[in-house]
Amino acid sequence: MSESKDSGAVDHVDRLRRQWARELPDLDTEPMTILGRAFRLSNLVRPSIEATFAGFGLDRGEFDVIATLRRSGPPYRLMPTEMYASLMISSGGLTHRLDRLEKAGLIRREKSPRDGRSVLVALTEAGVALAEEAFRTDMASESRFLQALDAKERETLAGLLRKLIIGIENELAGGEEQNSG
Protein backbone atom coordinates (compact mmCIF):
# COMPACT_ATOMS: atom_id res chain seq x y z
CA MET A 1 0.00 0.00 0.00
CA SER A 2 1.42 3.34 -1.01
CA GLU A 3 0.86 6.40 1.09
CA SER A 4 0.37 9.96 0.01
CA LYS A 5 3.28 11.24 -2.08
CA ASP A 6 2.78 14.76 -0.70
CA SER A 7 5.21 15.30 2.18
CA GLY A 8 4.48 11.87 3.64
CA ALA A 9 1.12 13.09 4.91
CA VAL A 10 -1.31 10.37 5.99
CA ASP A 11 -5.07 10.84 5.89
CA HIS A 12 -8.06 8.97 7.29
CA VAL A 13 -8.24 6.65 4.27
CA ASP A 14 -4.56 5.75 4.61
CA ARG A 15 -5.19 4.78 8.25
CA LEU A 16 -8.21 2.65 7.27
CA ARG A 17 -6.23 0.91 4.54
CA ARG A 18 -3.43 0.16 6.99
CA GLN A 19 -5.92 -1.46 9.36
CA TRP A 20 -7.46 -3.53 6.56
CA ALA A 21 -4.02 -4.55 5.29
CA ARG A 22 -3.28 -5.91 8.76
CA GLU A 23 -6.63 -7.71 9.04
CA LEU A 24 -7.09 -8.88 5.44
CA PRO A 25 -3.64 -8.73 3.83
CA ASP A 26 -4.85 -10.52 0.69
CA LEU A 27 -7.51 -7.89 -0.12
CA ASP A 28 -6.71 -5.03 -2.52
CA THR A 29 -8.11 -1.87 -0.93
CA GLU A 30 -6.99 0.43 -3.75
CA PRO A 31 -10.60 1.46 -4.60
CA MET A 32 -10.68 3.20 -1.20
CA THR A 33 -7.92 5.56 -2.37
CA ILE A 34 -10.44 7.21 -4.69
CA LEU A 35 -13.98 6.21 -3.75
CA GLY A 36 -13.28 6.20 -0.01
CA ARG A 37 -11.75 9.64 -0.28
CA ALA A 38 -14.67 10.92 -2.37
CA PHE A 39 -17.06 9.66 0.32
CA ARG A 40 -14.93 11.21 3.07
CA LEU A 41 -14.71 14.49 1.16
CA SER A 42 -18.48 14.61 0.80
CA ASN A 43 -18.96 13.94 4.51
CA LEU A 44 -16.45 16.62 5.47
CA VAL A 45 -17.99 19.43 3.41
CA ARG A 46 -21.68 18.52 3.78
CA PRO A 47 -22.14 20.24 7.19
CA SER A 48 -20.76 23.53 5.85
CA ILE A 49 -22.95 23.38 2.74
CA GLU A 50 -26.02 22.58 4.81
CA ALA A 51 -25.21 25.42 7.24
CA THR A 52 -24.89 27.84 4.33
CA PHE A 53 -28.36 26.95 3.06
CA ALA A 54 -29.81 26.93 6.58
CA GLY A 55 -28.59 30.52 6.88
CA PHE A 56 -31.05 31.30 4.08
CA GLY A 57 -33.89 29.34 5.70
CA LEU A 58 -33.48 26.41 3.29
CA ASP A 59 -32.51 22.79 3.53
CA ARG A 60 -30.37 21.20 0.81
CA GLY A 61 -33.38 19.76 -1.02
CA GLU A 62 -35.22 23.07 -1.07
CA PHE A 63 -32.13 24.83 -2.39
CA ASP A 64 -31.82 22.18 -5.11
CA VAL A 65 -35.36 22.98 -6.27
CA ILE A 66 -34.94 26.75 -6.45
CA ALA A 67 -31.45 26.37 -7.97
CA THR A 68 -32.85 24.07 -10.68
CA LEU A 69 -35.46 26.67 -11.53
CA ARG A 70 -32.96 29.56 -11.41
CA ARG A 71 -30.41 27.92 -13.69
CA SER A 72 -33.15 27.01 -16.20
CA GLY A 73 -33.10 30.69 -17.20
CA PRO A 74 -35.94 33.14 -17.65
CA PRO A 75 -38.85 32.80 -17.08
CA TYR A 76 -37.58 30.34 -14.39
CA ARG A 77 -40.42 27.86 -14.90
CA LEU A 78 -40.39 24.10 -15.32
CA MET A 79 -42.88 21.27 -15.30
CA PRO A 80 -42.66 19.09 -12.19
CA THR A 81 -41.69 16.06 -14.31
CA GLU A 82 -38.68 18.00 -15.66
CA MET A 83 -37.73 18.92 -12.13
CA TYR A 84 -37.88 15.55 -10.43
CA ALA A 85 -36.00 13.92 -13.30
CA SER A 86 -33.27 16.56 -12.97
CA LEU A 87 -33.21 16.31 -9.17
CA MET A 88 -33.38 12.49 -9.21
CA ILE A 89 -36.13 12.36 -6.59
CA SER A 90 -39.64 10.95 -6.53
CA SER A 91 -42.63 13.04 -7.50
CA GLY A 92 -43.84 12.76 -3.89
CA GLY A 93 -40.53 14.10 -2.60
CA LEU A 94 -40.75 17.01 -5.00
CA THR A 95 -44.34 17.79 -4.02
CA HIS A 96 -43.34 18.03 -0.36
CA ARG A 97 -40.52 20.45 -1.21
CA LEU A 98 -42.76 22.51 -3.48
CA ASP A 99 -45.38 22.83 -0.74
CA ARG A 100 -42.79 24.24 1.69
CA LEU A 101 -41.31 26.60 -0.92
CA GLU A 102 -44.74 27.85 -1.96
CA LYS A 103 -45.64 28.60 1.68
CA ALA A 104 -42.37 30.55 1.95
CA GLY A 105 -43.30 32.60 -1.14
CA LEU A 106 -40.32 31.37 -3.18
CA ILE A 107 -42.25 29.50 -5.88
CA ARG A 108 -45.75 29.50 -7.30
CA ARG A 109 -47.64 26.88 -9.25
CA GLU A 110 -49.17 28.08 -12.51
CA LYS A 111 -51.41 26.47 -15.08
CA SER A 112 -49.52 25.66 -18.24
CA PRO A 113 -50.52 27.96 -21.12
CA ARG A 114 -50.12 24.99 -23.50
CA ASP A 115 -52.23 22.53 -21.49
CA GLY A 116 -54.61 23.76 -18.81
CA ARG A 117 -54.37 20.42 -17.02
CA SER A 118 -50.61 20.72 -16.55
CA VAL A 119 -48.87 22.75 -13.89
CA LEU A 120 -45.70 24.75 -14.15
CA VAL A 121 -43.52 25.60 -11.16
CA ALA A 122 -42.17 29.14 -11.30
CA LEU A 123 -39.77 31.04 -9.10
CA THR A 124 -41.11 34.22 -7.60
CA GLU A 125 -38.92 37.33 -7.60
CA ALA A 126 -38.02 36.51 -4.01
CA GLY A 127 -37.12 32.96 -5.09
CA VAL A 128 -34.87 34.21 -7.90
CA ALA A 129 -33.05 36.55 -5.53
CA LEU A 130 -32.68 33.96 -2.77
CA ALA A 131 -31.46 31.23 -5.14
CA GLU A 132 -28.79 33.53 -6.52
CA GLU A 133 -27.66 34.84 -3.13
CA ALA A 134 -27.54 31.36 -1.59
CA PHE A 135 -25.61 29.97 -4.57
CA ARG A 136 -23.08 32.81 -4.54
CA THR A 137 -22.53 32.30 -0.81
CA ASP A 138 -22.19 28.54 -1.25
CA MET A 139 -19.62 28.90 -4.03
CA ALA A 140 -17.56 31.33 -1.93
CA SER A 141 -17.71 28.92 0.99
CA GLU A 142 -16.84 25.87 -1.10
CA SER A 143 -13.92 27.66 -2.78
CA ARG A 144 -12.24 27.94 0.63
CA PHE A 145 -12.04 24.15 0.79
CA LEU A 146 -10.08 24.01 -2.47
CA GLN A 147 -7.25 26.29 -1.34
CA ALA A 148 -4.94 23.29 -0.71
CA LEU A 149 -4.79 22.83 -4.50
CA ASP A 150 -3.40 25.28 -7.03
CA ALA A 151 -5.35 26.15 -10.19
CA LYS A 152 -3.66 23.46 -12.31
CA GLU A 153 -4.27 20.77 -9.67
CA ARG A 154 -7.92 21.78 -9.42
CA GLU A 155 -8.27 21.58 -13.20
CA THR A 156 -6.59 18.16 -13.31
CA LEU A 157 -8.68 16.80 -10.44
CA ALA A 158 -11.90 18.13 -11.98
CA GLY A 159 -11.05 16.48 -15.29
CA LEU A 160 -10.25 13.15 -13.64
CA LEU A 161 -13.44 13.23 -11.56
CA ARG A 162 -15.46 14.03 -14.70
CA LYS A 163 -13.88 11.07 -16.49
CA LEU A 164 -14.57 8.77 -13.52
CA ILE A 165 -18.18 9.90 -13.17
CA ILE A 166 -18.87 9.48 -16.89
CA GLY A 167 -17.36 6.00 -16.73
CA ILE A 168 -19.46 5.05 -13.71
CA GLU A 169 -22.62 6.51 -15.27
CA ASN A 170 -21.96 4.55 -18.46
CA GLU A 171 -21.30 1.37 -16.47
CA LEU A 172 -24.51 1.80 -14.48
CA ALA A 173 -26.55 2.65 -17.60
CA GLY A 174 -25.15 -0.45 -19.32
CA GLY A 175 -26.05 -2.57 -16.30
CA GLU A 176 -29.60 -1.18 -16.33
CA GLU A 177 -29.98 -2.01 -20.03
CA GLN A 178 -28.72 -5.54 -19.43
CA ASN A 179 -31.04 -6.00 -16.46
CA SER A 180 -34.10 -4.64 -18.28
CA GLY A 181 -33.87 -6.99 -21.25
mmCIF file of C-alpha atoms in Angstrom:
data_model
loop_
_atom_site.group_PDB
_atom_site.id
_atom_site.type_symbol
_atom_site.label_atom_id
_atom_site.label_comp_id
_atom_site.label_asym_id
_atom_site.label_seq_id
_atom_site.Cartn_x
_atom_site.Cartn_y
_atom_site.Cartn_z
ATOM 1 C CA MET A 1 0.000 0.000 0.000
ATOM 2 C CA SER A 2 1.424 3.344 -1.007
ATOM 3 C CA GLU A 3 0.863 6.401 1.089
ATOM 4 C CA SER A 4 0.373 9.962 0.006
ATOM 5 C CA LYS A 5 3.281 11.242 -2.078
ATOM 6 C CA ASP A 6 2.779 14.763 -0.699
ATOM 7 C CA SER A 7 5.213 15.301 2.180
ATOM 8 C CA GLY A 8 4.478 11.872 3.636
ATOM 9 C CA ALA A 9 1.118 13.086 4.908
ATOM 10 C CA VAL A 10 -1.311 10.366 5.986
ATOM 11 C CA ASP A 11 -5.072 10.843 5.887
ATOM 12 C CA HIS A 12 -8.063 8.971 7.289
ATOM 13 C CA VAL A 13 -8.241 6.649 4.272
ATOM 14 C CA ASP A 14 -4.564 5.748 4.609
ATOM 15 C CA ARG A 15 -5.194 4.783 8.246
ATOM 16 C CA LEU A 16 -8.214 2.649 7.275
ATOM 17 C CA ARG A 17 -6.235 0.911 4.544
ATOM 18 C CA ARG A 18 -3.432 0.160 6.991
ATOM 19 C CA GLN A 19 -5.918 -1.463 9.356
ATOM 20 C CA TRP A 20 -7.465 -3.534 6.560
ATOM 21 C CA ALA A 21 -4.023 -4.545 5.294
ATOM 22 C CA ARG A 22 -3.280 -5.906 8.764
ATOM 23 C CA GLU A 23 -6.635 -7.713 9.042
ATOM 24 C CA LEU A 24 -7.088 -8.881 5.435
ATOM 25 C CA PRO A 25 -3.645 -8.727 3.826
ATOM 26 C CA ASP A 26 -4.846 -10.521 0.687
ATOM 27 C CA LEU A 27 -7.508 -7.888 -0.119
ATOM 28 C CA ASP A 28 -6.714 -5.032 -2.515
ATOM 29 C CA THR A 29 -8.106 -1.871 -0.934
ATOM 30 C CA GLU A 30 -6.986 0.428 -3.751
ATOM 31 C CA PRO A 31 -10.596 1.457 -4.599
ATOM 32 C CA MET A 32 -10.681 3.204 -1.204
ATOM 33 C CA THR A 33 -7.920 5.564 -2.370
ATOM 34 C CA ILE A 34 -10.437 7.210 -4.687
ATOM 35 C CA LEU A 35 -13.980 6.208 -3.750
ATOM 36 C CA GLY A 36 -13.281 6.198 -0.009
ATOM 37 C CA ARG A 37 -11.751 9.639 -0.275
ATOM 38 C CA ALA A 38 -14.674 10.915 -2.370
ATOM 39 C CA PHE A 39 -17.059 9.661 0.318
ATOM 40 C CA ARG A 40 -14.933 11.205 3.075
ATOM 41 C CA LEU A 41 -14.711 14.489 1.159
ATOM 42 C CA SER A 42 -18.478 14.611 0.795
ATOM 43 C CA ASN A 43 -18.964 13.944 4.507
ATOM 44 C CA LEU A 44 -16.446 16.621 5.473
ATOM 45 C CA VAL A 45 -17.988 19.433 3.410
ATOM 46 C CA ARG A 46 -21.677 18.516 3.784
ATOM 47 C CA PRO A 47 -22.143 20.245 7.194
ATOM 48 C CA SER A 48 -20.762 23.529 5.851
ATOM 49 C CA ILE A 49 -22.949 23.382 2.743
ATOM 50 C CA GLU A 50 -26.025 22.581 4.813
ATOM 51 C CA ALA A 51 -25.206 25.419 7.240
ATOM 52 C CA THR A 52 -24.885 27.842 4.325
ATOM 53 C CA PHE A 53 -28.360 26.948 3.056
ATOM 54 C CA ALA A 54 -29.814 26.935 6.575
ATOM 55 C CA GLY A 55 -28.595 30.520 6.878
ATOM 56 C CA PHE A 56 -31.045 31.301 4.076
ATOM 57 C CA GLY A 57 -33.887 29.335 5.699
ATOM 58 C CA LEU A 58 -33.481 26.410 3.291
ATOM 59 C CA ASP A 59 -32.511 22.786 3.530
ATOM 60 C CA ARG A 60 -30.374 21.204 0.810
ATOM 61 C CA GLY A 61 -33.379 19.759 -1.024
ATOM 62 C CA GLU A 62 -35.220 23.072 -1.071
ATOM 63 C CA PHE A 63 -32.129 24.827 -2.388
ATOM 64 C CA ASP A 64 -31.821 22.184 -5.111
ATOM 65 C CA VAL A 65 -35.360 22.984 -6.270
ATOM 66 C CA ILE A 66 -34.937 26.749 -6.454
ATOM 67 C CA ALA A 67 -31.450 26.370 -7.973
ATOM 68 C CA THR A 68 -32.849 24.073 -10.677
ATOM 69 C CA LEU A 69 -35.458 26.669 -11.526
ATOM 70 C CA ARG A 70 -32.958 29.565 -11.408
ATOM 71 C CA ARG A 71 -30.413 27.915 -13.693
ATOM 72 C CA SER A 72 -33.149 27.012 -16.199
ATOM 73 C CA GLY A 73 -33.099 30.690 -17.204
ATOM 74 C CA PRO A 74 -35.945 33.135 -17.653
ATOM 75 C CA PRO A 75 -38.849 32.805 -17.084
ATOM 76 C CA TYR A 76 -37.585 30.344 -14.385
ATOM 77 C CA ARG A 77 -40.423 27.863 -14.904
ATOM 78 C CA LEU A 78 -40.391 24.096 -15.318
ATOM 79 C CA MET A 79 -42.877 21.272 -15.303
ATOM 80 C CA PRO A 80 -42.660 19.095 -12.186
ATOM 81 C CA THR A 81 -41.685 16.062 -14.306
ATOM 82 C CA GLU A 82 -38.680 17.999 -15.663
ATOM 83 C CA MET A 83 -37.730 18.920 -12.132
ATOM 84 C CA TYR A 84 -37.884 15.554 -10.433
ATOM 85 C CA ALA A 85 -36.005 13.917 -13.302
ATOM 86 C CA SER A 86 -33.269 16.560 -12.968
ATOM 87 C CA LEU A 87 -33.213 16.314 -9.174
ATOM 88 C CA MET A 88 -33.377 12.490 -9.212
ATOM 89 C CA ILE A 89 -36.131 12.359 -6.588
ATOM 90 C CA SER A 90 -39.635 10.951 -6.530
ATOM 91 C CA SER A 91 -42.630 13.037 -7.499
ATOM 92 C CA GLY A 92 -43.836 12.763 -3.889
ATOM 93 C CA GLY A 93 -40.529 14.099 -2.598
ATOM 94 C CA LEU A 94 -40.747 17.013 -5.001
ATOM 95 C CA THR A 95 -44.342 17.786 -4.023
ATOM 96 C CA HIS A 96 -43.344 18.029 -0.359
ATOM 97 C CA ARG A 97 -40.522 20.451 -1.211
ATOM 98 C CA LEU A 98 -42.761 22.513 -3.481
ATOM 99 C CA ASP A 99 -45.377 22.834 -0.741
ATOM 100 C CA ARG A 100 -42.789 24.240 1.689
ATOM 101 C CA LEU A 101 -41.312 26.598 -0.919
ATOM 102 C CA GLU A 102 -44.744 27.846 -1.958
ATOM 103 C CA LYS A 103 -45.638 28.604 1.676
ATOM 104 C CA ALA A 104 -42.369 30.548 1.948
ATOM 105 C CA GLY A 105 -43.296 32.599 -1.137
ATOM 106 C CA LEU A 106 -40.321 31.368 -3.177
ATOM 107 C CA ILE A 107 -42.251 29.499 -5.879
ATOM 108 C CA ARG A 108 -45.748 29.495 -7.299
ATOM 109 C CA ARG A 109 -47.643 26.880 -9.248
ATOM 110 C CA GLU A 110 -49.168 28.085 -12.509
ATOM 111 C CA LYS A 111 -51.411 26.468 -15.081
ATOM 112 C CA SER A 112 -49.523 25.664 -18.242
ATOM 113 C CA PRO A 113 -50.519 27.959 -21.123
ATOM 114 C CA ARG A 114 -50.121 24.985 -23.503
ATOM 115 C CA ASP A 115 -52.227 22.533 -21.495
ATOM 116 C CA GLY A 116 -54.613 23.765 -18.814
ATOM 117 C CA ARG A 117 -54.371 20.419 -17.020
ATOM 118 C CA SER A 118 -50.613 20.722 -16.555
ATOM 119 C CA VAL A 119 -48.874 22.751 -13.887
ATOM 120 C CA LEU A 120 -45.696 24.749 -14.151
ATOM 121 C CA VAL A 121 -43.518 25.596 -11.164
ATOM 122 C CA ALA A 122 -42.171 29.139 -11.299
ATOM 123 C CA LEU A 123 -39.767 31.035 -9.098
ATOM 124 C CA THR A 124 -41.107 34.225 -7.603
ATOM 125 C CA GLU A 125 -38.923 37.334 -7.601
ATOM 126 C CA ALA A 126 -38.016 36.507 -4.008
ATOM 127 C CA GLY A 127 -37.120 32.959 -5.089
ATOM 128 C CA VAL A 128 -34.869 34.206 -7.895
ATOM 129 C CA ALA A 129 -33.047 36.555 -5.530
ATOM 130 C CA LEU A 130 -32.681 33.956 -2.773
ATOM 131 C CA ALA A 131 -31.463 31.230 -5.140
ATOM 132 C CA GLU A 132 -28.793 33.531 -6.520
ATOM 133 C CA GLU A 133 -27.656 34.841 -3.135
ATOM 134 C CA ALA A 134 -27.539 31.356 -1.593
ATOM 135 C CA PHE A 135 -25.607 29.965 -4.569
ATOM 136 C CA ARG A 136 -23.085 32.807 -4.544
ATOM 137 C CA THR A 137 -22.534 32.304 -0.810
ATOM 138 C CA ASP A 138 -22.193 28.544 -1.254
ATOM 139 C CA MET A 139 -19.622 28.899 -4.032
ATOM 140 C CA ALA A 140 -17.561 31.332 -1.927
ATOM 141 C CA SER A 141 -17.708 28.917 0.989
ATOM 142 C CA GLU A 142 -16.835 25.869 -1.102
ATOM 143 C CA SER A 143 -13.916 27.659 -2.783
ATOM 144 C CA ARG A 144 -12.235 27.943 0.633
ATOM 145 C CA PHE A 145 -12.044 24.146 0.789
ATOM 146 C CA LEU A 146 -10.078 24.014 -2.467
ATOM 147 C CA GLN A 147 -7.246 26.286 -1.337
ATOM 148 C CA ALA A 148 -4.944 23.290 -0.712
ATOM 149 C CA LEU A 149 -4.786 22.833 -4.503
ATOM 150 C CA ASP A 150 -3.397 25.275 -7.025
ATOM 151 C CA ALA A 151 -5.352 26.148 -10.185
ATOM 152 C CA LYS A 152 -3.662 23.463 -12.313
ATOM 153 C CA GLU A 153 -4.266 20.775 -9.667
ATOM 154 C CA ARG A 154 -7.923 21.778 -9.415
ATOM 155 C CA GLU A 155 -8.273 21.579 -13.201
ATOM 156 C CA THR A 156 -6.588 18.156 -13.307
ATOM 157 C CA LEU A 157 -8.678 16.799 -10.442
ATOM 158 C CA ALA A 158 -11.899 18.131 -11.976
ATOM 159 C CA GLY A 159 -11.046 16.476 -15.288
ATOM 160 C CA LEU A 160 -10.249 13.150 -13.644
ATOM 161 C CA LEU A 161 -13.442 13.230 -11.560
ATOM 162 C CA ARG A 162 -15.461 14.034 -14.698
ATOM 163 C CA LYS A 163 -13.881 11.065 -16.486
ATOM 164 C CA LEU A 164 -14.572 8.772 -13.516
ATOM 165 C CA ILE A 165 -18.185 9.904 -13.169
ATOM 166 C CA ILE A 166 -18.873 9.482 -16.894
ATOM 167 C CA GLY A 167 -17.355 5.996 -16.733
ATOM 168 C CA ILE A 168 -19.460 5.052 -13.706
ATOM 169 C CA GLU A 169 -22.622 6.511 -15.267
ATOM 170 C CA ASN A 170 -21.961 4.554 -18.457
ATOM 171 C CA GLU A 171 -21.302 1.366 -16.469
ATOM 172 C CA LEU A 172 -24.509 1.798 -14.485
ATOM 173 C CA ALA A 173 -26.545 2.648 -17.598
ATOM 174 C CA GLY A 174 -25.148 -0.450 -19.323
ATOM 175 C CA GLY A 175 -26.054 -2.567 -16.303
ATOM 176 C CA GLU A 176 -29.599 -1.181 -16.332
ATOM 177 C CA GLU A 177 -29.976 -2.014 -20.026
ATOM 178 C CA GLN A 178 -28.718 -5.543 -19.434
ATOM 179 C CA ASN A 179 -31.039 -6.003 -16.456
ATOM 180 C CA SER A 180 -34.096 -4.637 -18.276
ATOM 181 C CA GLY A 181 -33.868 -6.991 -21.252
#
